[in-house]
Amino acid sequence: QTILSNTQKEGTNIDMVNAALDELNKYADQTIYNFTEMTRNIGTFTAAGNGLEESVKAIKGIANLAAASGASASDMARATYQMSQALGGVIRKIDVNSLRNANMWTMTLKNTLMDVARAEGVAIDKMIEEKGTLEETLEEGWLTGEMFTKAINIYSGVYDEAQLKAM
């Protein structure tokens, strides 16, 4: 109901929500991650204003990032919940603490975020030079929820190689 009520304005219907949940359930069966937690988190993603399909991709991306970094299912659930709360605005240093605590704030993720920032025209290299670390640059408010979602979608396999090169 949460997912449907938050995505109905885009034309989503119950069959579409069920299909998305079926996709996540199959994905959860292939991983150590809990379908119930994924469902709860997709609800928070849609409540933050993300569309159904975008939310499914983001959940998969975060799960893949968690798997690559060795995060547990409970770590992933906590980090996903925190990040879903930040997606509606900008992501600050305090928001990425949940990723750090879950061992998901990896160099690979940082590099991906910097690549997306560069592609979006953010002078991230200069900001890091001035602030000292990527984390400190977050206080400038450059990392939007949309940019974070774009970065995390790289982990979900949304983009093919040509799209990644074009970005």
CSV table of C-alpha atoms in Angstrom, one decimal:
chain,number,residue,atom,x,y,z
A,1,GLN,CA,0.0,0.0,0.0
A,2,THR,CA,2.8,2.4,0.8
A,3,ILE,CA,4.5,1.8,-2.5
A,4,LEU,CA,1.3,2.0,-4.5
A,5,SER,CA,0.2,5.2,-2.8
A,6,ASN,CA,3.6,6.9,-3.3
A,7,THR,CA,3.8,5.9,-7.0
A,8,GLN,CA,0.2,6.0,-8.2
A,9,LYS,CA,0.5,9.6,-9.4
A,10,GLU,CA,2.9,8.2,-12.1
A,11,GLY,CA,0.3,5.7,-13.3
A,12,THR,CA,1.5,2.8,-11.2
A,13,ASN,CA,-1.1,0.2,-10.4
A,14,ILE,CA,-1.2,-2.8,-8.1
A,15,ASP,CA,-0.1,-5.2,-10.8
A,16,MET,CA,3.0,-3.1,-11.4
A,17,VAL,CA,3.8,-3.0,-7.7
A,18,ASN,CA,3.4,-6.8,-7.4
A,19,ALA,CA,5.6,-7.3,-10.5
A,20,ALA,CA,8.3,-5.1,-8.9
A,21,LEU,CA,8.0,-7.0,-5.6
A,22,ASP,CA,8.2,-10.3,-7.4
A,23,GLU,CA,11.4,-9.1,-9.1
A,24,LEU,CA,12.9,-8.1,-5.7
A,25,ASN,CA,11.8,-11.4,-4.2
A,26,LYS,CA,13.6,-13.4,-6.9
A,27,TYR,CA,16.6,-11.1,-6.3
A,28,ALA,CA,16.5,-11.6,-2.6
A,29,ASP,CA,16.4,-15.4,-3.1
A,30,GLN,CA,19.7,-15.1,-5.0
A,31,THR,CA,21.4,-13.1,-2.2
A,32,ILE,CA,21.6,-13.1,1.6
A,33,TYR,CA,19.4,-10.0,1.8
A,34,ASN,CA,16.0,-10.1,3.3
A,35,PHE,CA,13.0,-9.6,1.1
A,36,THR,CA,11.0,-8.1,3.9
A,37,GLU,CA,13.7,-5.5,4.5
A,38,MET,CA,13.9,-4.8,0.8
A,39,THR,CA,10.2,-4.2,0.6
A,40,ARG,CA,10.3,-1.9,3.6
A,41,ASN,CA,13.1,0.1,2.1
A,42,ILE,CA,11.5,0.3,-1.3
A,43,GLY,CA,8.5,1.9,0.6
A,44,THR,CA,10.8,4.5,2.0
A,45,PHE,CA,12.4,5.1,-1.4
A,46,THR,CA,9.0,5.7,-3.0
A,47,ALA,CA,8.0,7.9,-0.1
A,48,ALA,CA,11.1,10.0,-0.7
A,49,GLY,CA,9.7,10.7,-4.2
A,50,ASN,CA,11.4,8.1,-6.3
A,51,GLY,CA,9.5,6.1,-8.8
A,52,LEU,CA,8.8,2.4,-8.5
A,53,GLU,CA,11.2,1.2,-11.2
A,54,GLU,CA,13.9,3.6,-10.0
A,55,SER,CA,13.5,2.4,-6.4
A,56,VAL,CA,13.8,-1.3,-7.4
A,57,LYS,CA,17.0,-0.6,-9.3
A,58,ALA,CA,18.4,1.5,-6.4
A,59,ILE,CA,17.6,-1.3,-3.9
A,60,LYS,CA,19.4,-3.8,-6.1
A,61,GLY,CA,22.3,-1.4,-6.5
A,62,ILE,CA,22.7,-1.0,-2.8
A,63,ALA,CA,22.4,-4.7,-2.3
A,64,ASN,CA,25.1,-5.3,-4.9
A,65,LEU,CA,27.3,-2.7,-3.2
A,66,ALA,CA,26.7,-4.3,0.2
A,67,ALA,CA,27.6,-7.7,-1.2
A,68,ALA,CA,30.8,-6.3,-2.8
A,69,SER,CA,31.8,-4.7,0.4
A,70,GLY,CA,30.9,-7.7,2.6
A,71,ALA,CA,28.2,-5.9,4.5
A,72,SER,CA,25.7,-8.1,6.4
A,73,ALA,CA,22.0,-8.1,5.7
A,74,SER,CA,21.2,-6.0,8.8
A,75,ASP,CA,24.0,-3.6,7.9
A,76,MET,CA,22.6,-3.2,4.5
A,77,ALA,CA,19.1,-2.7,5.8
A,78,ARG,CA,20.2,0.1,8.2
A,79,ALA,CA,22.3,1.9,5.6
A,80,THR,CA,19.5,1.6,3.0
A,81,TYR,CA,16.9,3.1,5.4
A,82,GLN,CA,19.2,6.0,6.2
A,83,MET,CA,20.0,6.7,2.6
A,84,SER,CA,16.4,6.6,1.6
A,85,GLN,CA,15.7,9.3,4.1
A,86,ALA,CA,18.3,11.5,2.5
A,87,LEU,CA,17.3,10.9,-1.1
A,88,GLY,CA,14.7,13.6,-1.2
A,89,GLY,CA,17.3,16.3,-0.7
A,90,VAL,CA,21.0,16.4,-0.5
A,91,ILE,CA,23.3,13.8,1.1
A,92,ARG,CA,25.5,15.1,3.8
A,93,LYS,CA,28.5,13.7,5.7
A,94,ILE,CA,26.2,12.5,8.5
A,95,ASP,CA,24.1,10.5,6.0
A,96,VAL,CA,27.1,8.6,4.7
A,97,ASN,CA,28.0,7.6,8.2
A,98,SER,CA,25.4,4.8,7.9
A,99,LEU,CA,27.3,3.6,4.8
A,100,ARG,CA,30.6,3.8,6.7
A,101,ASN,CA,29.2,2.0,9.7
A,102,ALA,CA,28.0,-0.8,7.3
A,103,ASN,CA,31.5,-1.0,5.6
A,104,MET,CA,29.8,0.2,2.4
A,105,TRP,CA,31.6,3.6,2.1
A,106,THR,CA,34.2,2.0,-0.1
A,107,MET,CA,36.8,3.5,-2.4
A,108,THR,CA,34.9,2.1,-5.3
A,109,LEU,CA,31.7,3.9,-4.2
A,110,LYS,CA,33.6,7.1,-3.6
A,111,ASN,CA,35.2,6.9,-7.1
A,112,THR,CA,31.8,6.2,-8.6
A,113,LEU,CA,30.3,9.2,-6.8
A,114,MET,CA,33.2,11.4,-8.0
A,115,ASP,CA,32.7,10.2,-11.6
A,116,VAL,CA,29.0,11.0,-11.5
A,117,ALA,CA,29.8,14.4,-10.0
A,118,ARG,CA,32.3,15.1,-12.8
A,119,ALA,CA,29.7,14.0,-15.4
A,120,GLU,CA,27.2,16.4,-13.8
A,121,GLY,CA,29.6,19.3,-14.0
A,122,VAL,CA,30.5,19.4,-10.3
A,123,ALA,CA,34.1,20.6,-9.7
A,124,ILE,CA,34.6,17.7,-7.3
A,125,ASP,CA,38.4,17.6,-7.7
A,126,LYS,CA,38.8,21.2,-6.8
A,127,MET,CA,36.4,20.8,-3.9
A,128,ILE,CA,38.4,17.9,-2.5
A,129,GLU,CA,41.6,19.9,-2.9
A,130,GLU,CA,40.0,22.7,-0.9
A,131,LYS,CA,38.2,20.6,1.7
A,132,GLY,CA,40.7,17.7,2.1
A,133,THR,CA,38.3,14.7,1.7
A,134,LEU,CA,35.3,13.7,-0.3
A,135,GLU,CA,33.3,13.5,3.0
A,136,GLU,CA,34.0,17.1,3.8
A,137,THR,CA,32.8,18.3,0.4
A,138,LEU,CA,29.4,16.8,1.1
A,139,GLU,CA,28.7,19.7,3.4
A,140,GLU,CA,28.7,21.9,0.3
A,141,GLY,CA,25.4,20.2,-0.7
A,142,TRP,CA,26.5,19.0,-4.1
A,143,LEU,CA,25.4,15.3,-3.8
A,144,THR,CA,21.8,15.2,-4.5
A,145,GLY,CA,19.6,12.2,-4.0
A,146,GLU,CA,19.2,12.0,-7.8
A,147,MET,CA,23.0,11.9,-8.3
A,148,PHE,CA,23.4,9.3,-5.5
A,149,THR,CA,20.7,7.2,-7.2
A,150,LYS,CA,22.5,7.5,-10.5
A,151,ALA,CA,25.7,6.3,-8.9
A,152,ILE,CA,24.1,3.4,-7.0
A,153,ASN,CA,22.3,2.3,-10.2
A,154,ILE,CA,25.7,1.6,-11.7
A,155,TYR,CA,25.9,-1.3,-9.2
A,156,SER,CA,22.4,-2.6,-10.2
A,157,GLY,CA,23.5,-3.1,-13.8
A,158,VAL,CA,21.1,-0.5,-15.1
A,159,TYR,CA,23.6,0.9,-17.5
A,160,ASP,CA,25.4,-1.0,-20.2
A,161,GLU,CA,29.1,-0.3,-21.0
A,162,ALA,CA,28.3,2.2,-23.8
A,163,GLN,CA,26.0,4.2,-21.5
A,164,LEU,CA,28.7,4.2,-18.8
A,165,LYS,CA,31.3,5.5,-21.2
A,166,ALA,CA,28.9,8.1,-22.5
A,167,MET,CA,28.3,9.3,-18.9
